[in-house]
C-alpha atoms as a printed R data frame, in Angstrom:
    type eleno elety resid chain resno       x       y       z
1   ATOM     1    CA   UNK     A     1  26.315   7.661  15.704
2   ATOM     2    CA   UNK     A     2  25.014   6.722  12.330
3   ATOM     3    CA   UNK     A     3  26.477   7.426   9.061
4   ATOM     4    CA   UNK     A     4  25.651   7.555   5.392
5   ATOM     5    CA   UNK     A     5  28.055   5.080   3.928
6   ATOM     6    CA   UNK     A     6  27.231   2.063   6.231
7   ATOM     7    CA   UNK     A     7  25.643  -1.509   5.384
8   ATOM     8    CA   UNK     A     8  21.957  -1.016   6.588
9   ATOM     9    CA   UNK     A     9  18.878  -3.265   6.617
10  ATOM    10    CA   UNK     A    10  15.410  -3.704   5.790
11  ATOM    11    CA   UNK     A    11  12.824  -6.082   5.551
12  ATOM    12    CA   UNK     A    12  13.788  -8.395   3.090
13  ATOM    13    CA   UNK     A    13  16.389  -5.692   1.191
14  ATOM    14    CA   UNK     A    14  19.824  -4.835   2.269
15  ATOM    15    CA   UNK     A    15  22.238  -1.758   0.811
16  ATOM    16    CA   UNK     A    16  25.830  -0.497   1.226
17  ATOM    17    CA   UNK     A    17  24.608   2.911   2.207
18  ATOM    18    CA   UNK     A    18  21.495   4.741   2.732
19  ATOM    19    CA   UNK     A    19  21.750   7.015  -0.574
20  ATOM    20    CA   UNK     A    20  19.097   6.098  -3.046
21  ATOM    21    CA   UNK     A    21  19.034   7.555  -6.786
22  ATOM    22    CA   UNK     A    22  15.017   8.621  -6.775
23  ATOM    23    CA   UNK     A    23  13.472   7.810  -9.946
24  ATOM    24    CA   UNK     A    24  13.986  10.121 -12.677
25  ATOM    25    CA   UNK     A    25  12.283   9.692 -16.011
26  ATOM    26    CA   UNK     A    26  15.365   9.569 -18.860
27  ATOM    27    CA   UNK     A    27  12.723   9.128 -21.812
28  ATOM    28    CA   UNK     A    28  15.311   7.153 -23.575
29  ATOM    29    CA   UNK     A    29  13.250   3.729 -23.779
30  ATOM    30    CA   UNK     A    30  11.633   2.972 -26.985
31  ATOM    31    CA   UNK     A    31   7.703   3.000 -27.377
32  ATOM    32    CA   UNK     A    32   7.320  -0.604 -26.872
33  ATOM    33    CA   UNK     A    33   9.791  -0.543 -23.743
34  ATOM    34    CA   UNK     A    34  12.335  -1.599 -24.827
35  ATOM    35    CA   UNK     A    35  16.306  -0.359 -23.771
36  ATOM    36    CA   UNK     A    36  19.175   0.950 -25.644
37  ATOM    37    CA   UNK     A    37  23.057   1.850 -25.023
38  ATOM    38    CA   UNK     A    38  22.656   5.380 -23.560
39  ATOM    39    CA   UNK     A    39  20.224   4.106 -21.108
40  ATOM    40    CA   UNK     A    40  22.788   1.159 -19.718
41  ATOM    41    CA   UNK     A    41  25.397   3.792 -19.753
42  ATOM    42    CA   UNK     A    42  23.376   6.205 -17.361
43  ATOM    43    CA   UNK     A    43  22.516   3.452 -15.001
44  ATOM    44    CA   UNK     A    44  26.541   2.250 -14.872
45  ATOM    45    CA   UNK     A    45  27.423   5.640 -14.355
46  ATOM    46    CA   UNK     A    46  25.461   5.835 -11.488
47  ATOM    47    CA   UNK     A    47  26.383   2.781 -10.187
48  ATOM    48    CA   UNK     A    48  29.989   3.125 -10.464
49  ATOM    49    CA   UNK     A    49  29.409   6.404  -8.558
50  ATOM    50    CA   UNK     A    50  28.342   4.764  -5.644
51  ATOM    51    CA   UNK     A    51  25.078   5.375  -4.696
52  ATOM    52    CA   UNK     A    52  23.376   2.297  -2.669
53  ATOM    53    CA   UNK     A    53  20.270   1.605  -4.227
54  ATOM    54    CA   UNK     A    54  18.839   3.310  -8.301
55  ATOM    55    CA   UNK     A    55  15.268   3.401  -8.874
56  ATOM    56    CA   UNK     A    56  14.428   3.356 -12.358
57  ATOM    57    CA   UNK     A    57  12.177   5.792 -13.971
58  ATOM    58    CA   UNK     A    58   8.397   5.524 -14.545
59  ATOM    59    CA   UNK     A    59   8.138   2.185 -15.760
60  ATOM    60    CA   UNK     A    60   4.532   0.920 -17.161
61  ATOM    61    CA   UNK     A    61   2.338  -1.745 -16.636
62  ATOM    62    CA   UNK     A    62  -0.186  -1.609 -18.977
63  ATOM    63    CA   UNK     A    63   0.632  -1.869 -22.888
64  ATOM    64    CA   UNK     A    64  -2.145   0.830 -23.383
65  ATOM    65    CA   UNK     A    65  -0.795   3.783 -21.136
66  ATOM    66    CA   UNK     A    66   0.879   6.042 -23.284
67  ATOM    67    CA   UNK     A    67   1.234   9.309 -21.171
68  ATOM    68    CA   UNK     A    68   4.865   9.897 -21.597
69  ATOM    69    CA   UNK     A    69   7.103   9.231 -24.332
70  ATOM    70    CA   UNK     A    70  10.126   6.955 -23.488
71  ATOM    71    CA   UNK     A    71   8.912   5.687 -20.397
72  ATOM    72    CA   UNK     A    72  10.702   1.955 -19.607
73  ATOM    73    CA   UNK     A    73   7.748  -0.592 -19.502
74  ATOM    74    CA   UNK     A    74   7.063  -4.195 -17.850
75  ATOM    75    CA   UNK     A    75   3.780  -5.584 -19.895
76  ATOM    76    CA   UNK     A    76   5.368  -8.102 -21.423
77  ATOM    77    CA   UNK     A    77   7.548 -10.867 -20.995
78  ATOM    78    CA   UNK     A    78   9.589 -10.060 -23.961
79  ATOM    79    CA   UNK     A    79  10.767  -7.372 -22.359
80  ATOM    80    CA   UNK     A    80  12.764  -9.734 -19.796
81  ATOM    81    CA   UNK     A    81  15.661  -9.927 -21.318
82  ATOM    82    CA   UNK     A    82  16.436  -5.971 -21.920
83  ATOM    83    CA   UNK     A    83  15.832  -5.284 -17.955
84  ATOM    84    CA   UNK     A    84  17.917  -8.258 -16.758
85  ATOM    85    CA   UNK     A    85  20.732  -7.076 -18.521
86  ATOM    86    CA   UNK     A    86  20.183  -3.540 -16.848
87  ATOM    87    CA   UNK     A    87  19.779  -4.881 -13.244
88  ATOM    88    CA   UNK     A    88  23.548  -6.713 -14.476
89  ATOM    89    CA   UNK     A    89  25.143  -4.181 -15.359
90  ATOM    90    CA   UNK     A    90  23.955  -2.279 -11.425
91  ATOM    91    CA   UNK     A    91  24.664  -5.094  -9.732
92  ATOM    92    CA   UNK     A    92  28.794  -5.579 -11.127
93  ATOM    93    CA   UNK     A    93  29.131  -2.581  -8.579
94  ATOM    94    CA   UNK     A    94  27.021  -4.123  -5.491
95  ATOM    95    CA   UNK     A    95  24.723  -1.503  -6.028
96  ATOM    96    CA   UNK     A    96  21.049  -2.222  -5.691
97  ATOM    97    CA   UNK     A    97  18.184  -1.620  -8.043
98  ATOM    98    CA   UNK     A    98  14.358  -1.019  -8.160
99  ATOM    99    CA   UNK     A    99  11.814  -0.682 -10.620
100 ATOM   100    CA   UNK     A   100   9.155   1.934  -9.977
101 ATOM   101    CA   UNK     A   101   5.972   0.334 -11.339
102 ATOM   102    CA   UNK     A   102   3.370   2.609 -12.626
103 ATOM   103    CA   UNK     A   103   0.218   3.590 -14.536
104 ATOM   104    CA   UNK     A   104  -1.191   6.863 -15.225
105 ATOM   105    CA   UNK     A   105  -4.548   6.520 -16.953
106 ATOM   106    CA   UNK     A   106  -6.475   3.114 -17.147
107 ATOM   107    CA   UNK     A   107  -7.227   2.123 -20.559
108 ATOM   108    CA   UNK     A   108  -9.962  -0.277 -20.557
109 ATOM   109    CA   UNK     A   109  -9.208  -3.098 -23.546
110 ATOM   110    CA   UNK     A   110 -12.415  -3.729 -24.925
111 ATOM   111    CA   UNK     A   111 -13.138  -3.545 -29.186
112 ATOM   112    CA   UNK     A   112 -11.261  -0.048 -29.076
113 ATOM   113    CA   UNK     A   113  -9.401   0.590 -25.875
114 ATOM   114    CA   UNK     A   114 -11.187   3.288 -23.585
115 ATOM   115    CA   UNK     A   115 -10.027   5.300 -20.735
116 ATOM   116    CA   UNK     A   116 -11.959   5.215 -17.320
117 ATOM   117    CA   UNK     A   117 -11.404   8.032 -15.001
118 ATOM   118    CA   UNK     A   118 -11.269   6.553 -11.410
119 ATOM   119    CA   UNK     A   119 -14.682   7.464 -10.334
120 ATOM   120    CA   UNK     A   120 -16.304   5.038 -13.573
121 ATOM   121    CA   UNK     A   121 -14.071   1.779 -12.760
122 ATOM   122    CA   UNK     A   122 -16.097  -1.044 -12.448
123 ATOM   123    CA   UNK     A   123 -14.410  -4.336 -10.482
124 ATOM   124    CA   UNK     A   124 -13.747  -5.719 -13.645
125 ATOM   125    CA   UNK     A   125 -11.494  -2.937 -14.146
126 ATOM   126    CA   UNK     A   126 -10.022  -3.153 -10.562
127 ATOM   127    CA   UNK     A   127  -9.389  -6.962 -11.187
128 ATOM   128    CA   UNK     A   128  -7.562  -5.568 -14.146
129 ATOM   129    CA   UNK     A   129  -5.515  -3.328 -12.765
130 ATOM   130    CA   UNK     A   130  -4.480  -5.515  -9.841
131 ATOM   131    CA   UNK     A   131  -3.470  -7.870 -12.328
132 ATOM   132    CA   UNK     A   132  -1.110  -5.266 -14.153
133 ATOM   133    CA   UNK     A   133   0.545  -4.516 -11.131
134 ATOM   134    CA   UNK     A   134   0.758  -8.555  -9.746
135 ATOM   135    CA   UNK     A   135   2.589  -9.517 -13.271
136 ATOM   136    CA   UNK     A   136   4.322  -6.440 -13.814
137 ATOM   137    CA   UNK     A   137   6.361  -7.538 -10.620
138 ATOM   138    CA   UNK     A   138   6.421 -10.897 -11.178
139 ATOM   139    CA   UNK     A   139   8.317  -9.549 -14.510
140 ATOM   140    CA   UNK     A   140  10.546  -7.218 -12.054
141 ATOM   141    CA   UNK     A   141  11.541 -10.289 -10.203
142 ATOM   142    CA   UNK     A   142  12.893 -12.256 -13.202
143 ATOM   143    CA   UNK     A   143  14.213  -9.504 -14.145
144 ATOM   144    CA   UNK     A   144  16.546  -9.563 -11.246
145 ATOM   145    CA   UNK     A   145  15.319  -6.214  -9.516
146 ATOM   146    CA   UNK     A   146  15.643  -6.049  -5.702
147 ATOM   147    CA   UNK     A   147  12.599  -4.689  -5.245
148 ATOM   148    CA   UNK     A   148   9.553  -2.642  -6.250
149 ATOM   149    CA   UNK     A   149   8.463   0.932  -5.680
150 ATOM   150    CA   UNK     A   150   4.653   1.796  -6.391
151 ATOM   151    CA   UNK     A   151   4.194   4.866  -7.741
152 ATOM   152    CA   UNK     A   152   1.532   6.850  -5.394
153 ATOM   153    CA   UNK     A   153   3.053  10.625  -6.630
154 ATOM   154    CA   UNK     A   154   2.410  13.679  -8.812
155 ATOM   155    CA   UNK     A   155  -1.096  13.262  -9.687
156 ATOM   156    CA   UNK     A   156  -0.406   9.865 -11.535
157 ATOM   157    CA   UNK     A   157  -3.134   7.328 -11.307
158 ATOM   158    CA   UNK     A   158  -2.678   5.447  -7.897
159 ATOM   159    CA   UNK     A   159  -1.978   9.081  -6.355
160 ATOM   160    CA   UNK     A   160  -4.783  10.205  -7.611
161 ATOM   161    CA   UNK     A   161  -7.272   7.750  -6.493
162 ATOM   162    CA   UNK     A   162  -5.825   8.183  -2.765
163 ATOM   163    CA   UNK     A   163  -6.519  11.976  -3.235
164 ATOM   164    CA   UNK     A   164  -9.865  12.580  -1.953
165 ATOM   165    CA   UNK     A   165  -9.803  16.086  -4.754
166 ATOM   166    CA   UNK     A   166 -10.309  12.977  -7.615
167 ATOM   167    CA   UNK     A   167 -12.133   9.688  -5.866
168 ATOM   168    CA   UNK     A   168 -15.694  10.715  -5.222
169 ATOM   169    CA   UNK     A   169 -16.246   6.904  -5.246
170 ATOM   170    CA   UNK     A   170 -18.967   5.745  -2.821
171 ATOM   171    CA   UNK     A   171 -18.477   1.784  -2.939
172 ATOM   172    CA   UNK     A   172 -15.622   0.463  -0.861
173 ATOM   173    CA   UNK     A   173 -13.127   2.074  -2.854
174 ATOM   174    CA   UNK     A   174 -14.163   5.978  -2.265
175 ATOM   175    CA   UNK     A   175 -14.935   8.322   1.197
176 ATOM   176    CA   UNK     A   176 -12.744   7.077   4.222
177 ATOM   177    CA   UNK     A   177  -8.937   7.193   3.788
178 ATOM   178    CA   UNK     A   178  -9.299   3.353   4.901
179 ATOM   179    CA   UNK     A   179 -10.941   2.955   1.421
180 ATOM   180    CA   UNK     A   180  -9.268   5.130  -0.844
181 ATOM   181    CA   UNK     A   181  -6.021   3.035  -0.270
182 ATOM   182    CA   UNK     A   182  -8.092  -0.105  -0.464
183 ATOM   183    CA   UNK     A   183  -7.092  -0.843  -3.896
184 ATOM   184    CA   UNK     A   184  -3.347  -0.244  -2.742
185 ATOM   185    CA   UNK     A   185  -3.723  -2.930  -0.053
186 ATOM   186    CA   UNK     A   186  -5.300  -5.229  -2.786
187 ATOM   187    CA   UNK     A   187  -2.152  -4.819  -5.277
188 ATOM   188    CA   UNK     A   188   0.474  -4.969  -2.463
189 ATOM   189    CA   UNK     A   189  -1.580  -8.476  -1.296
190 ATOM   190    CA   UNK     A   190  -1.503  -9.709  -5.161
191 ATOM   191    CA   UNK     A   191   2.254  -8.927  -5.509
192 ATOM   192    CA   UNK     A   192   2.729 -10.807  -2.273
193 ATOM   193    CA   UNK     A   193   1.313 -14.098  -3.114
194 ATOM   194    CA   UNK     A   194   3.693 -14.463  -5.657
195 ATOM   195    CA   UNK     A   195   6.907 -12.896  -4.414
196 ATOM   196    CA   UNK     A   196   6.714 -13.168  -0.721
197 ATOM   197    CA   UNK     A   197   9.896 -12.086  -0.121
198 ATOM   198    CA   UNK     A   198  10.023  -8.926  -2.541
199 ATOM   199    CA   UNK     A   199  10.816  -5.693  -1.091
200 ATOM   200    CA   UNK     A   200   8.104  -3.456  -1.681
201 ATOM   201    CA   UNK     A   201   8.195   0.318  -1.446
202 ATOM   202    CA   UNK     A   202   6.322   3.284  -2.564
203 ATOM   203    CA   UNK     A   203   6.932   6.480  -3.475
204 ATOM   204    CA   UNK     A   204   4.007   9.275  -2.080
205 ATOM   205    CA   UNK     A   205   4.103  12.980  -2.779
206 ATOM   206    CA   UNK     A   206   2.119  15.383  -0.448
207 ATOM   207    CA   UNK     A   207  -0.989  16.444  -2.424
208 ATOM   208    CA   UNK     A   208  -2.855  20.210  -1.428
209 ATOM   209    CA   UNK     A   209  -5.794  20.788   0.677
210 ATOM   210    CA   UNK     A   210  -8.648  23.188  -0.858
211 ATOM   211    CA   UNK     A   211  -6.180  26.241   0.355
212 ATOM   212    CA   UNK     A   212  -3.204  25.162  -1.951
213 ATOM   213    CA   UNK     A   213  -1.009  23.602   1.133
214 ATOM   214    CA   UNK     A   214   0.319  20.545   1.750
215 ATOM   215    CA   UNK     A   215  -2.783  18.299   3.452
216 ATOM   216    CA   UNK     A   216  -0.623  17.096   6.037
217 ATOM   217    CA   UNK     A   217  -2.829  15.634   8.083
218 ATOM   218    CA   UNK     A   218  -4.812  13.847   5.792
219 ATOM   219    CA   UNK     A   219  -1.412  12.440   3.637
220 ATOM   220    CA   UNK     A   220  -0.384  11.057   7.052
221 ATOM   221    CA   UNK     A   221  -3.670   9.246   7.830
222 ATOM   222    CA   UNK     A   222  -2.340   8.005   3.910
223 ATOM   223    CA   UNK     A   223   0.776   6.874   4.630
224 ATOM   224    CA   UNK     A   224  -0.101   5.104   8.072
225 ATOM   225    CA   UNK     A   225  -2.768   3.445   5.756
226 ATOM   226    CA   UNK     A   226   0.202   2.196   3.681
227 ATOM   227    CA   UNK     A   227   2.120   0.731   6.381
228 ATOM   228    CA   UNK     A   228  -1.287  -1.162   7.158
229 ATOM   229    CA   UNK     A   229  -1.564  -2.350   3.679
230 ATOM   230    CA   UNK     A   230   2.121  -3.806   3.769
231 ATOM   231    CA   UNK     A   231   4.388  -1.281   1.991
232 ATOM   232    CA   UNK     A   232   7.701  -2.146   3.153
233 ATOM   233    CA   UNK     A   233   9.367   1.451   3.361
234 ATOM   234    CA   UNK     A   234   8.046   5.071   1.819
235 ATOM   235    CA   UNK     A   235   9.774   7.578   0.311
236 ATOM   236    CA   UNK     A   236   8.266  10.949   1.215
237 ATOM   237    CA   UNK     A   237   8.349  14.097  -1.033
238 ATOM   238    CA   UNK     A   238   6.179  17.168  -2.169
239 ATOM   239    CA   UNK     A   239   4.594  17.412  -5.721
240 ATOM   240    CA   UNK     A   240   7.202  19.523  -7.215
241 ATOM   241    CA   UNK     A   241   7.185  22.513  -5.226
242 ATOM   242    CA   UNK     A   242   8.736  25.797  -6.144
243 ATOM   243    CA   UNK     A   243  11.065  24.835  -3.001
244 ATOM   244    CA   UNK     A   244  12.892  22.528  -5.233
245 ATOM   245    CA   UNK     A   245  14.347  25.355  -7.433
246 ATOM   246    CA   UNK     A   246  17.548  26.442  -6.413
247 ATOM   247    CA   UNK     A   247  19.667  25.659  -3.565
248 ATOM   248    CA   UNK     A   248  18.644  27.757  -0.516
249 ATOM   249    CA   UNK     A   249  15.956  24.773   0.783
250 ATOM   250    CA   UNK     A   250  17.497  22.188   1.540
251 ATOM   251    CA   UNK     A   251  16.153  18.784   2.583
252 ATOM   252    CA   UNK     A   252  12.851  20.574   1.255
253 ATOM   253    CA   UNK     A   253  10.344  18.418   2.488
254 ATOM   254    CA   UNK     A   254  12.020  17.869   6.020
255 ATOM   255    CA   UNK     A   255   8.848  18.937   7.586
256 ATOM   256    CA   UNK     A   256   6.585  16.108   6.059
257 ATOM   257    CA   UNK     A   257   9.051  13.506   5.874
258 ATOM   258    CA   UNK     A   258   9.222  14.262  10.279
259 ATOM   259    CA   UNK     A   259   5.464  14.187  10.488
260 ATOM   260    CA   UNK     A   260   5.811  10.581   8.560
261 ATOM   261    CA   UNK     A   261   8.044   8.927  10.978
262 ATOM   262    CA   UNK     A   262   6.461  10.201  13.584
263 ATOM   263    CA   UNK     A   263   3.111   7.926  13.331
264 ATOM   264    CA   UNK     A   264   4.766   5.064  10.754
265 ATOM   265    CA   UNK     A   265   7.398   2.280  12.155
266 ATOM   266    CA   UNK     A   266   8.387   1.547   8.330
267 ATOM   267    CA   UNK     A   267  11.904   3.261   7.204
268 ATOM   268    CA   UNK     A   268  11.556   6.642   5.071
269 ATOM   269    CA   UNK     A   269  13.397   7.913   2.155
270 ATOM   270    CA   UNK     A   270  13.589  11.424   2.324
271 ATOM   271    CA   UNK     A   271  13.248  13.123  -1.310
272 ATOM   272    CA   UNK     A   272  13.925  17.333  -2.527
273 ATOM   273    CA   UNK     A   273  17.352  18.878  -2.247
274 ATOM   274    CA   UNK     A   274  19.686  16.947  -0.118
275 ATOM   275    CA   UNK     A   275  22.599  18.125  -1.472
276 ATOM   276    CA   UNK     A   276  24.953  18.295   1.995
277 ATOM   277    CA   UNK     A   277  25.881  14.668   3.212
278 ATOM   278    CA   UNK     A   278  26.725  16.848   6.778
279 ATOM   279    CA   UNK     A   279  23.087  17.865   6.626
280 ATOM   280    CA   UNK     A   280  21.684  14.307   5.565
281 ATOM   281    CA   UNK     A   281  23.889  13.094   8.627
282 ATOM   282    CA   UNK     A   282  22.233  15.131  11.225
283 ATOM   283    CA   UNK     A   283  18.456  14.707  10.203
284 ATOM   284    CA   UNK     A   284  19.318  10.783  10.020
285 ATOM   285    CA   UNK     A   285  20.025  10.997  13.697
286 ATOM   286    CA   UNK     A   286  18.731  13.511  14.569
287 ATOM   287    CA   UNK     A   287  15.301  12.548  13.109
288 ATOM   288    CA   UNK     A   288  15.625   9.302  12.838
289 ATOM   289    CA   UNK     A   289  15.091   9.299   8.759
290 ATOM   290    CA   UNK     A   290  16.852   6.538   7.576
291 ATOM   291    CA   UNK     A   291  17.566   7.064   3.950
292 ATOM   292    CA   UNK     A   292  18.134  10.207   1.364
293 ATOM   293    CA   UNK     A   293  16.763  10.437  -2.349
294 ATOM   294    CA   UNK     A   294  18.741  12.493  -5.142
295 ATOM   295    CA   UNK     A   295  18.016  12.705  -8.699
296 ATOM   296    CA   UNK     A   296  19.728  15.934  -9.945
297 ATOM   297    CA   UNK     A   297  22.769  15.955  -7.947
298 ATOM   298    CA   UNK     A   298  23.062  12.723  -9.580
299 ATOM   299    CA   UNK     A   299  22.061  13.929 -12.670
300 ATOM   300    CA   UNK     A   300  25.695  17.073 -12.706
301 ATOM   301    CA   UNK     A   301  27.907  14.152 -10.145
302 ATOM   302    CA   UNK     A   302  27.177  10.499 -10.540
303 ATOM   303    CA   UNK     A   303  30.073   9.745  -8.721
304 ATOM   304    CA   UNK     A   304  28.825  12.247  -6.070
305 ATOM   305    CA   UNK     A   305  28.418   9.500  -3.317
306 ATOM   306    CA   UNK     A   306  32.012   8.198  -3.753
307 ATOM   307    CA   UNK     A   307  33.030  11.693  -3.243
308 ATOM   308    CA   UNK     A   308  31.668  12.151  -0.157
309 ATOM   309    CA   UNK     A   309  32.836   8.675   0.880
310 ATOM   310    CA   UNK     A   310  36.234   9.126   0.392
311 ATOM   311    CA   UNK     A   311  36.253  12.370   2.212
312 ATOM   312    CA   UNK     A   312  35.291  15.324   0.008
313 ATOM   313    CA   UNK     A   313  32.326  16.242   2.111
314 ATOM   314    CA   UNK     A   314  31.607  19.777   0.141
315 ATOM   315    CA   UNK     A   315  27.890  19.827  -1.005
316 ATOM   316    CA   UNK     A   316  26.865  18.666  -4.598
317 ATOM   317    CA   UNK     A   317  27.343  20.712  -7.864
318 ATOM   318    CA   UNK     A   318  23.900  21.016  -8.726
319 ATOM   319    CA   UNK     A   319  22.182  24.167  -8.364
320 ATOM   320    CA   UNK     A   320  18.489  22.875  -8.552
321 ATOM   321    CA   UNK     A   321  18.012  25.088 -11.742
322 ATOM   322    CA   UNK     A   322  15.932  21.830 -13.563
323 ATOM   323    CA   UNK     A   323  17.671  22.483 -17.051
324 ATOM   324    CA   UNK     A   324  18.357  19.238 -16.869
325 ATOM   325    CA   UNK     A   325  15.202  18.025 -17.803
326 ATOM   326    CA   UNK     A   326  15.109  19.557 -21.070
327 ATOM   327    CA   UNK     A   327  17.877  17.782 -22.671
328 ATOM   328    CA   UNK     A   328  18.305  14.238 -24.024
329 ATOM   329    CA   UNK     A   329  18.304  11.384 -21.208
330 ATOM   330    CA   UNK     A   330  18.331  14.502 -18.631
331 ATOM   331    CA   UNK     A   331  21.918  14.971 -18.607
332 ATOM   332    CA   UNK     A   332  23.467  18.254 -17.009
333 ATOM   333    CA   UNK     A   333  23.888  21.411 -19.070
334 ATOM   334    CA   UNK     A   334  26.776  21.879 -17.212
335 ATOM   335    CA   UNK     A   335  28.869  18.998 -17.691
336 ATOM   336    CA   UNK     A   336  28.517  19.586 -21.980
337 ATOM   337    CA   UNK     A   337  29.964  23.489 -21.045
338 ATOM   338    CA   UNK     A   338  34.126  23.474 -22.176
């Protein structure tokens, strides 16, 4: 039988247990990227607590992309030094940590920078972007991260040019599913010229078909495309679904996350209310879904995983209720109640 809190494998990435923090955005860094005191204390919080692997929040690769405020960046190498001393302080507690590389509009840096909607980029622009991604890596690596997770979710850039709702391209990069993930394929080939042996994951969320539903056959056909294009693992979830409010769904997206493994050979991280390590147990072998993202249950218990380890197996704290998000560095409610 296989358990939770076990060494486990992948291709070129190795944990102490199959819990992964999912990325959460703490909007803590400053504009230019750079790190500060509460954010090292959430990450060694978490780390102390246990969990195998962190992902860190959005973190940018273009200088110009300023959707959300705080967001940790990697476009520049003077940001080294603030992210090595991060992926330090994880690793004192054998814990592993990724960087979750993203972009959400492409700002074209010409005499005044411009944004280009997906359907108006030119392969000057792809070149560009390609580029972002290839150094922004190369910049995770001396970092001392232990791997990379594109970010392919919530209507942010890369999702949305997979999403056939956005890329009414017609060139190579637009129509089949084969071509909307070309530019993926192109990035993920970049990264690996210079960092052969860097893990390299991505995280996809579900997006609707013209009914409001998840397009579950066509985000399949996606994620098979992925594997193709040399993502390493996937980590499966919705696009913030009213099932993620409270407690009564849990393992939310159970149902995509199974229709994933069942046509991909690369390991999934299952994302959206896993907050029962006896429930976690069964899908992973039961399913055959090797690993578990939290981020609020994490958020209320960072030592949640070395609670269940050392044999308090009742389900996490956190009720799901989001709250969390509306505070500084998305810390609990909860936990500041006497």
């Amino acid at each position: 039988m296989k358990e939770i809190f076990e060494y486990v494998e992948m291709k070129h990435f190795r944990a102490k247990n199959r819990l992964f923090r999912s990325a959460t955005w703490e909007s803590l860094a400053s504009d230019e990227g750079f790190l500060n005191d509460d954010i090292y204390k959430i990450y060694e919080e978490l780390a102390m607590g246990g969990v195998g692997t962190i992902v860190t929040g959005l973190t940018d690769v273009s200088p110009y992309d300023w959707s959300l405020v705080g967001n940790m960046r990697l476009c520049s190498d003077c940001l080294i030094s603030d992210y090595k001393k991060l992926t330090d302080t994880v690793h004192k507690y054998n814990c592993n940590i990724w960087t979750e590389i993203n972009m959400n509009e492409y700002m074209r840096p010409e005499w005044r920078i411009v944004k280009v909607g997906i359907n108006d980029l030119v392969q000057e622009d792809i070149k560009d972007i390609i580029s972002l991604y290839r150094n922004a890596s190369t910049r995770a690596i001396k970092a001392g991260f232990d791997g990379i997770q594109l970010h392919l979710a919530y209507d942010w850039f890369l999702n949305r040019f997979i999403n056939p709702a956005y890329n009414l391209r017609t060139d190579l990069y637009g129509g089949s599913t084969e071509n909307r993930v070309r530019l993926i394929k192109e990035i993920v080939q970049a990264i690996r010229e210079d960092n052969p042996l860097l893990h390299i994951s991505a995280k996809f969320s579900f997006f609707d078909d013209k009914n409001g539903n998840f397009a579950i056959e066509e985000c399949v056909l996606v994620c098979k495309e992925l594997e193709k294009a040399g993502i390493d693992s996937l980590e499966v979830l919705g696009g913030h679904s009213s099932k993620e409010k409270g407690i009564k769904h849990e393992a939310c997206y159970l149902d995509l996350g199974k229709a994933v493994k069942n046509e991909v050979n690369i390991p999934i991280i299952l994302t959206g209310n896993n907050h029962s390590i006896e429930h976690m147990t069964k899908v992973l072998n039961e399913e055959n879904i090797e690993f578990f993202g939290l981020s609020r249950p994490l958020i209320r218990e960072p030592n949640l995983p070395n609670r269940w380890s050392n044999g308090d197996k009742t389900p996490a704290k956190c009720v799901s209720c989001s709250m969390c998000y509306t505070t500084y560095g998305k810390r609990c409610i909860f936990n500041n109640i006497k």
